[in-house]
Amino acid sequence: MKRKKLLTASEYVDGIKSGDRFILSRAITLIESNKVAHRELAQEILSKCQESNQTSFRIGITGSPGVGKSTFIEKIGSSLIERGHRLAILTIDPSSQITKGSILGDKTRMNVLSASENAFVRPSPSSGTLGGVARNTRETILLCEAAGYDMVFVETVGVGQSEIAVHYMTDLFLLLLLPGAGDELQGIKKGVVEMADLLIVNKSDGDREKLAQLTRRSYVNALRLFPLKDKDSRPDVYTCSAINGNGIPEVMDALEAYAKQTDVINKNRLEQDKYWLRQSIESGLISSFFEHPLLKEELAKEEQSILEGKTSPFLAAERLLRLFEKRSK
Ligand code: GDP
């Protein structure tokens, strides 16, 4: 296959700003690339894009597989487009890193939005650590904003650390739930409910409408026992059907109302920057530790000593950390 020639940073930026989705996709591919030259070009594009100060309302969305995330985004997305919004839909799918397959990405999802001029659907990158993917997604959000998308959905599946990452890169975090679903209060154990700004019981249709209402009430009651986050109100709980559209206008109204709270959003984004500062330091430290040739060698030796019962993991860790400190001085 013939390689596509790289454009200059300005050509990418002009293309992105003029709404050329093909160029936007190519710029995102540069962000996701492992090649240093690509990443440098991507950083140049990013900083030029940020000059225009275009921003969006960023919505995170999570929920167990099968709860209806893609159906919900398709439904609400189509209606938001009718209200004049332009949408980007990004995904973070940690399963693709673990299993090399993916929970979110393998099926054909969001056909209507994929075909719409006013939506940009970008699947999860299929490789990289969660830290790397999270960073790429944050940068991709910025490119989509420069391209004029005023609402960005970042979807993830309800497993693992990816929910925390999505929570820290969005302005509003939605948790989708099923009516009843055996475990009355899904998500509470995992701490996801604490992160959520809005809970939505989906599949409130047919026989399940009543059950959905009951589930909603259980959550409203349970949330009363939760400590308030740094906000003065507890998350709202809605019911909806992504299939027949019940409750969707109410959810849309809520999203649009949140999107108008720019002071809250801006303050929250600064707090999020603090999180990403720490996060970047952590991942930098981890890679400089584990990629250091001497430490790699010493780590292998300590592992062997542990297997032979000659040392404890804690003593070994202390020795390696001391060595690391000495090396970095
Ligand atoms: P995801 O894995 O969370 O993205 O879930 P999907 O959007 O792929 O939906 C899983 C299944 O649930 C599909 O068969 C959908 O048609 C169905 N589904 C999604 N939303 C609703 C809903 O509101 N009502 C009903 N009855 N089915 C739904």
GROMACS .gro file of C-alpha atoms and ligand atoms in nm:
model
  357
    1MET     CA    1   0.000   0.000   0.000
    2LYS     CA    2   0.126   0.344  -0.087
    3ARG     CA    3   0.220   0.552   0.216
    4LYS     CA    4   0.037   0.879   0.247
    5LYS     CA    5   0.269   1.177   0.245
    6LEU     CA    6   0.270   1.380   0.563
    7LEU     CA    7   0.136   1.732   0.534
    8THR     CA    8   0.284   2.033   0.709
    9ALA     CA    9   0.147   2.124   1.052
   10SER     CA   10  -0.031   2.428   0.902
   11GLU     CA   11  -0.193   2.215   0.634
   12TYR     CA   12  -0.328   1.979   0.898
   13VAL     CA   13  -0.453   2.270   1.109
   14ASP     CA   14  -0.623   2.439   0.811
   15GLY     CA   15  -0.786   2.109   0.714
   16ILE     CA   16  -0.906   2.045   1.068
   17LYS     CA   17  -1.047   2.395   1.107
   18SER     CA   18  -1.225   2.380   0.775
   19GLY     CA   19  -1.402   2.063   0.890
   20ASP     CA   20  -1.213   1.814   0.672
   21ARG     CA   21  -1.278   1.488   0.856
   22PHE     CA   22  -1.023   1.295   0.657
   23ILE     CA   23  -0.747   1.530   0.767
   24LEU     CA   24  -0.877   1.525   1.124
   25SER     CA   25  -0.853   1.144   1.120
   26ARG     CA   26  -0.501   1.157   0.986
   27ALA     CA   27  -0.396   1.404   1.255
   28ILE     CA   28  -0.542   1.173   1.522
   29THR     CA   29  -0.341   0.888   1.374
   30LEU     CA   30  -0.029   1.102   1.423
   31ILE     CA   31  -0.124   1.149   1.789
   32GLU     CA   32  -0.158   0.772   1.824
   33SER     CA   33   0.166   0.697   1.643
   34ASN     CA   34   0.471   0.561   1.823
   35LYS     CA   35   0.711   0.736   1.585
   36VAL     CA   36   0.886   1.034   1.739
   37ALA     CA   37   0.858   1.243   1.420
   38HIS     CA   38   0.482   1.182   1.406
   39ARG     CA   39   0.434   1.271   1.768
   40GLU     CA   40   0.636   1.590   1.726
   41LEU     CA   41   0.427   1.691   1.429
   42ALA     CA   42   0.114   1.607   1.628
   43GLN     CA   43   0.229   1.835   1.913
   44GLU     CA   44   0.284   2.119   1.668
   45ILE     CA   45  -0.065   2.067   1.525
   46LEU     CA   46  -0.211   2.056   1.874
   47SER     CA   47  -0.053   2.377   1.989
   48LYS     CA   48  -0.166   2.558   1.674
   49CYS     CA   49  -0.517   2.420   1.717
   50GLN     CA   50  -0.531   2.539   2.076
   51GLU     CA   51  -0.458   2.896   1.972
   52SER     CA   52  -0.814   2.928   1.850
   53ASN     CA   53  -0.952   2.852   2.198
   54GLN     CA   54  -1.240   2.653   2.054
   55THR     CA   55  -1.391   2.429   2.315
   56SER     CA   56  -1.674   2.186   2.362
   57PHE     CA   57  -1.888   2.031   2.628
   58ARG     CA   58  -1.720   1.701   2.711
   59ILE     CA   59  -1.939   1.415   2.821
   60GLY     CA   60  -1.805   1.090   2.963
   61ILE     CA   61  -2.023   0.782   2.950
   62THR     CA   62  -1.981   0.444   3.110
   63GLY     CA   63  -2.183   0.136   3.195
   64SER     CA   64  -2.155  -0.241   3.173
   65PRO     CA   65  -2.140  -0.407   2.833
   66GLY     CA   66  -2.492  -0.444   2.696
   67VAL     CA   67  -2.645  -0.164   2.904
   68GLY     CA   68  -2.707   0.029   2.582
   69LYS     CA   69  -2.426   0.283   2.561
   70SER     CA   70  -2.391   0.288   2.186
   71THR     CA   71  -2.767   0.279   2.131
   72PHE     CA   72  -2.803   0.566   2.377
   73ILE     CA   73  -2.531   0.775   2.212
   74GLU     CA   74  -2.683   0.705   1.872
   75LYS     CA   75  -3.026   0.814   1.993
   76ILE     CA   76  -2.929   1.115   2.193
   77GLY     CA   77  -2.662   1.211   1.941
   78SER     CA   78  -2.911   1.218   1.653
   79SER     CA   79  -3.144   1.437   1.859
   80LEU     CA   80  -2.862   1.670   1.963
   81ILE     CA   81  -2.769   1.710   1.597
   82GLU     CA   82  -3.131   1.805   1.529
   83ARG     CA   83  -3.090   2.074   1.793
   84GLY     CA   84  -2.794   2.211   1.598
   85HIS     CA   85  -2.500   2.047   1.777
   86ARG     CA   86  -2.199   1.885   1.615
   87LEU     CA   87  -2.075   1.572   1.789
   88ALA     CA   88  -1.751   1.381   1.822
   89ILE     CA   89  -1.767   1.034   1.972
   90LEU     CA   90  -1.446   0.882   2.104
   91THR     CA   91  -1.397   0.559   2.292
   92ILE     CA   92  -1.153   0.420   2.541
   93ASP     CA   93  -1.172   0.046   2.545
   94PRO     CA   94  -0.930  -0.109   2.792
   95SER     CA   95  -1.028  -0.460   2.686
   96SER     CA   96  -0.852  -0.413   2.355
   97GLN     CA   97  -0.524  -0.374   2.540
   98ILE     CA   98  -0.579  -0.680   2.754
   99THR     CA   99  -0.739  -0.930   2.521
  100LYS     CA  100  -0.633  -0.782   2.188
  101GLY     CA  101  -0.999  -0.804   2.098
  102SER     CA  102  -1.243  -0.549   2.215
  103ILE     CA  103  -1.574  -0.527   2.393
  104LEU     CA  104  -1.669  -0.196   2.239
  105GLY     CA  105  -1.508  -0.187   1.901
  106ASP     CA  106  -1.575  -0.510   1.718
  107LYS     CA  107  -1.939  -0.466   1.638
  108THR     CA  108  -2.070  -0.211   1.396
  109ARG     CA  109  -2.181   0.068   1.619
  110MET     CA  110  -2.364   0.392   1.574
  111ASN     CA  111  -2.452   0.358   1.208
  112VAL     CA  112  -2.666   0.669   1.194
  113LEU     CA  113  -2.404   0.890   1.356
  114SER     CA  114  -2.125   0.738   1.149
  115ALA     CA  115  -2.312   0.844   0.838
  116SER     CA  116  -2.394   1.193   0.959
  117GLU     CA  117  -2.208   1.499   0.837
  118ASN     CA  118  -2.238   1.647   1.184
  119ALA     CA  119  -2.084   1.361   1.376
  120PHE     CA  120  -1.735   1.221   1.393
  121VAL     CA  121  -1.702   0.869   1.531
  122ARG     CA  122  -1.356   0.748   1.617
  123PRO     CA  123  -1.306   0.399   1.763
  124SER     CA  124  -1.067   0.320   2.043
  125PRO     CA  125  -0.703   0.274   1.947
  126SER     CA  126  -0.624  -0.094   1.955
  127SER     CA  127  -0.285  -0.076   2.122
  128GLY     CA  128  -0.102   0.106   2.394
  129THR     CA  129  -0.120   0.124   2.770
  130LEU     CA  130  -0.422   0.282   2.931
  131GLY     CA  131  -0.207   0.580   3.029
  132GLY     CA  132  -0.099   0.627   2.669
  133VAL     CA  133  -0.449   0.583   2.532
  134ALA     CA  134  -0.589   0.828   2.786
  135ARG     CA  135  -0.336   1.090   2.687
  136ASN     CA  136  -0.409   1.035   2.318
  137THR     CA  137  -0.780   1.069   2.383
  138ARG     CA  138  -0.730   1.397   2.570
  139GLU     CA  139  -0.534   1.530   2.276
  140THR     CA  140  -0.790   1.398   2.030
  141ILE     CA  141  -1.059   1.591   2.218
  142LEU     CA  142  -0.864   1.911   2.154
  143LEU     CA  143  -0.839   1.840   1.783
  144CYS     CA  144  -1.211   1.767   1.762
  145GLU     CA  145  -1.281   2.095   1.936
  146ALA     CA  146  -1.066   2.283   1.688
  147ALA     CA  147  -1.269   2.111   1.415
  148GLY     CA  148  -1.582   2.272   1.558
  149TYR     CA  149  -1.744   1.979   1.738
  150ASP     CA  150  -1.922   2.141   2.030
  151MET     CA  151  -2.011   1.821   2.213
  152VAL     CA  152  -1.761   1.542   2.262
  153PHE     CA  153  -1.867   1.206   2.402
  154VAL     CA  154  -1.598   0.984   2.547
  155GLU     CA  155  -1.732   0.637   2.599
  156THR     CA  156  -1.575   0.360   2.800
  157VAL     CA  157  -1.681   0.021   2.915
  158GLY     CA  158  -1.743  -0.037   3.283
  159VAL     CA  159  -1.423  -0.216   3.366
  160GLY     CA  160  -1.111  -0.101   3.540
  161GLN     CA  161  -0.919   0.220   3.551
  162SER     CA  162  -1.047   0.361   3.225
  163GLU     CA  163  -1.350   0.507   3.402
  164ILE     CA  164  -1.127   0.718   3.623
  165ALA     CA  165  -0.939   0.843   3.318
  166VAL     CA  166  -1.261   0.935   3.136
  167HIS     CA  167  -1.399   1.103   3.448
  168TYR     CA  168  -1.092   1.326   3.463
  169MET     CA  169  -1.110   1.431   3.100
  170THR     CA  170  -1.479   1.519   3.077
  171ASP     CA  171  -1.709   1.786   3.217
  172LEU     CA  172  -1.998   1.556   3.293
  173PHE     CA  173  -1.979   1.187   3.367
  174LEU     CA  174  -2.283   0.971   3.288
  175LEU     CA  175  -2.339   0.626   3.429
  176LEU     CA  176  -2.585   0.408   3.240
  177LEU     CA  177  -2.765   0.140   3.439
  178LEU     CA  178  -3.012  -0.139   3.373
  179PRO     CA  179  -3.352  -0.166   3.537
  180GLY     CA  180  -3.318  -0.400   3.837
  181ALA     CA  181  -3.057  -0.625   3.687
  182GLY     CA  182  -3.024  -0.849   3.991
  183ASP     CA  183  -2.778  -0.640   4.179
  184GLU     CA  184  -3.008  -0.355   4.277
  185LEU     CA  185  -2.738  -0.098   4.307
  186GLN     CA  186  -2.498  -0.174   4.029
  187GLY     CA  187  -2.184   0.027   4.032
  188ILE     CA  188  -2.199   0.127   4.393
  189LYS     CA  189  -1.942  -0.129   4.497
  190LYS     CA  190  -1.695  -0.023   4.236
  191GLY     CA  191  -1.701   0.341   4.330
  192VAL     CA  192  -1.829   0.449   3.991
  193VAL     CA  193  -2.139   0.605   4.136
  194GLU     CA  194  -1.922   0.848   4.333
  195MET     CA  195  -1.774   0.969   4.008
  196ALA     CA  196  -2.102   1.003   3.821
  197ASP     CA  197  -2.274   1.338   3.775
  198LEU     CA  198  -2.582   1.187   3.620
  199LEU     CA  199  -2.725   0.836   3.652
  200ILE     CA  200  -2.947   0.707   3.376
  201VAL     CA  201  -3.152   0.390   3.399
  202ASN     CA  202  -3.178   0.281   3.035
  203LYS     CA  203  -3.417   0.027   2.877
  204SER     CA  204  -3.714   0.185   3.047
  205ASP     CA  205  -3.961   0.044   2.797
  206GLY     CA  206  -4.219  -0.235   2.766
  207ASP     CA  207  -4.237  -0.458   3.071
  208ARG     CA  208  -3.939  -0.293   3.227
  209GLU     CA  209  -4.077   0.058   3.257
  210LYS     CA  210  -4.205   0.005   3.611
  211LEU     CA  211  -3.891  -0.173   3.718
  212ALA     CA  212  -3.686   0.116   3.579
  213GLN     CA  213  -3.882   0.359   3.793
  214LEU     CA  214  -3.824   0.142   4.099
  215THR     CA  215  -3.454   0.121   4.020
  216ARG     CA  216  -3.445   0.499   3.984
  217ARG     CA  217  -3.601   0.539   4.328
  218SER     CA  218  -3.350   0.295   4.484
  219TYR     CA  219  -3.066   0.504   4.348
  220VAL     CA  220  -3.217   0.832   4.458
  221ASN     CA  221  -3.249   0.686   4.809
  222ALA     CA  222  -2.904   0.532   4.809
  223LEU     CA  223  -2.746   0.856   4.686
  224ARG     CA  224  -2.881   1.038   4.991
  225LEU     CA  225  -2.637   0.833   5.197
  226PHE     CA  226  -2.343   0.930   4.980
  227PRO     CA  227  -2.118   1.214   5.088
  228LEU     CA  228  -2.153   1.513   4.857
  229LYS     CA  229  -1.869   1.564   4.613
  230ASP     CA  230  -1.734   1.915   4.584
  231LYS     CA  231  -2.073   2.025   4.452
  232ASP     CA  232  -2.379   2.135   4.638
  233SER     CA  233  -2.616   1.879   4.494
  234ARG     CA  234  -2.631   1.507   4.447
  235PRO     CA  235  -2.642   1.353   4.100
  236ASP     CA  236  -2.981   1.336   3.932
  237VAL     CA  237  -3.121   1.001   3.830
  238TYR     CA  238  -3.316   0.969   3.505
  239THR     CA  239  -3.487   0.687   3.326
  240CYS     CA  240  -3.493   0.656   2.950
  241SER     CA  241  -3.528   0.421   2.659
  242ALA     CA  242  -3.261   0.450   2.394
  243ILE     CA  243  -3.489   0.245   2.168
  244ASN     CA  244  -3.824   0.424   2.185
  245GLY     CA  245  -3.697   0.761   2.302
  246ASN     CA  246  -3.883   0.775   2.636
  247GLY     CA  247  -3.711   1.022   2.863
  248ILE     CA  248  -3.451   1.122   2.604
  249PRO     CA  249  -3.565   1.489   2.576
  250GLU     CA  250  -3.531   1.527   2.953
  251VAL     CA  251  -3.178   1.387   2.946
  252MET     CA  252  -3.094   1.622   2.658
  253ASP     CA  253  -3.229   1.921   2.846
  254ALA     CA  254  -3.014   1.823   3.143
  255LEU     CA  255  -2.702   1.797   2.923
  256GLU     CA  256  -2.766   2.134   2.764
  257ALA     CA  257  -2.823   2.293   3.105
  258TYR     CA  258  -2.492   2.155   3.233
  259ALA     CA  259  -2.315   2.273   2.920
  260LYS     CA  260  -2.413   2.630   3.005
  261GLN     CA  261  -2.242   2.624   3.344
  262THR     CA  262  -1.913   2.750   3.207
  263ASP     CA  263  -1.776   2.871   3.541
  264VAL     CA  264  -1.821   2.529   3.697
  265ILE     CA  265  -1.676   2.362   3.389
  266ASN     CA  266  -1.368   2.585   3.382
  267LYS     CA  267  -1.298   2.540   3.752
  268ASN     CA  268  -1.335   2.166   3.716
  269ARG     CA  269  -1.096   2.156   3.420
  270LEU     CA  270  -0.825   2.327   3.622
  271GLU     CA  271  -0.869   2.065   3.894
  272GLN     CA  272  -0.843   1.799   3.626
  273ASP     CA  273  -0.514   1.949   3.507
  274LYS     CA  274  -0.373   1.888   3.855
  275TYR     CA  275  -0.471   1.522   3.825
  276TRP     CA  276  -0.303   1.491   3.484
  277LEU     CA  277   0.011   1.660   3.614
  278ARG     CA  278   0.045   1.395   3.882
  279GLN     CA  279  -0.056   1.122   3.644
  280SER     CA  280   0.213   1.224   3.393
  281ILE     CA  281   0.479   1.234   3.664
  282GLU     CA  282   0.376   0.889   3.781
  283SER     CA  283   0.388   0.735   3.436
  284GLY     CA  284   0.718   0.912   3.360
  285LEU     CA  285   0.871   0.775   3.681
  286ILE     CA  286   0.741   0.428   3.613
  287SER     CA  287   0.881   0.413   3.264
  288SER     CA  288   1.216   0.561   3.360
  289PHE     CA  289   1.240   0.296   3.632
  290PHE     CA  290   1.134  -0.004   3.427
  291GLU     CA  291   1.316   0.097   3.112
  292HIS     CA  292   1.649   0.167   3.280
  293PRO     CA  293   1.895  -0.102   3.161
  294LEU     CA  294   2.071  -0.147   3.496
  295LEU     CA  295   1.746  -0.154   3.690
  296LYS     CA  296   1.599  -0.403   3.447
  297GLU     CA  297   1.895  -0.629   3.514
  298GLU     CA  298   1.878  -0.583   3.891
  299LEU     CA  299   1.501  -0.636   3.889
  300ALA     CA  300   1.548  -0.970   3.712
  301LYS     CA  301   1.806  -1.071   3.975
  302GLU     CA  302   1.578  -0.972   4.263
  303GLU     CA  303   1.290  -1.165   4.105
  304GLN     CA  304   1.510  -1.472   4.090
  305SER     CA  305   1.608  -1.426   4.457
  306ILE     CA  306   1.240  -1.405   4.547
  307LEU     CA  307   1.166  -1.728   4.361
  308GLU     CA  308   1.451  -1.895   4.549
  309GLY     CA  309   1.312  -1.769   4.879
  310LYS     CA  310   1.627  -1.565   4.948
  311THR     CA  311   1.463  -1.229   4.988
  312SER     CA  312   1.126  -1.068   5.045
  313PRO     CA  313   0.951  -0.851   4.783
  314PHE     CA  314   0.962  -0.554   5.018
  315LEU     CA  315   1.334  -0.571   5.084
  316ALA     CA  316   1.398  -0.622   4.714
  317ALA     CA  317   1.179  -0.324   4.624
  318GLU     CA  318   1.362  -0.106   4.874
  319ARG     CA  319   1.701  -0.199   4.732
  320LEU     CA  320   1.585  -0.129   4.377
  321LEU     CA  321   1.428   0.204   4.471
  322ARG     CA  322   1.748   0.313   4.646
  323LEU     CA  323   1.944   0.220   4.337
  324PHE     CA  324   1.697   0.419   4.126
  325GLU     CA  325   1.735   0.725   4.350
  326LYS     CA  326   2.114   0.705   4.329
  327ARG     CA  327   2.098   0.673   3.950
  328SER     CA  328   1.876   0.977   3.914
  329LYS     CA  329   2.101   1.205   4.121
  330GDP     P1  330  -2.341  -0.129   2.491
  330GDP     O1  331  -2.262  -0.257   2.493
  330GDP     O2  332  -2.355  -0.070   2.627
  330GDP     O3  333  -2.291  -0.030   2.389
  330GDP     O4  334  -2.490  -0.170   2.449
  330GDP     P2  335  -2.563  -0.162   2.307
  330GDP     O5  336  -2.599  -0.023   2.275
  330GDP     O6  337  -2.484  -0.238   2.207
  330GDP     O7  338  -2.699  -0.238   2.340
  330GDP     C1  339  -2.704  -0.374   2.380
  330GDP     C2  340  -2.839  -0.432   2.344
  330GDP     O8  341  -2.941  -0.367   2.419
  330GDP     C3  342  -2.876  -0.414   2.197
  330GDP     O9  343  -2.940  -0.529   2.155
  330GDP     C4  344  -2.971  -0.296   2.198
  330GDP    O10  345  -3.063  -0.301   2.092
  330GDP     C5  346  -3.039  -0.313   2.332
  330GDP     N1  347  -3.086  -0.184   2.387
  330GDP     C6  348  -3.013  -0.070   2.401
  330GDP     N2  349  -3.087   0.028   2.455
  330GDP     C7  350  -3.210  -0.024   2.477
  330GDP     C8  351  -3.332   0.029   2.531
  330GDP    O11  352  -3.343   0.146   2.572
  330GDP     N3  353  -3.439  -0.058   2.537
  330GDP     C9  354  -3.431  -0.187   2.495
  330GDP     N4  355  -3.539  -0.261   2.506
  330GDP     N5  356  -3.319  -0.238   2.443
  330GDP    C10  357  -3.209  -0.159   2.434
   0.00000   0.00000   0.00000
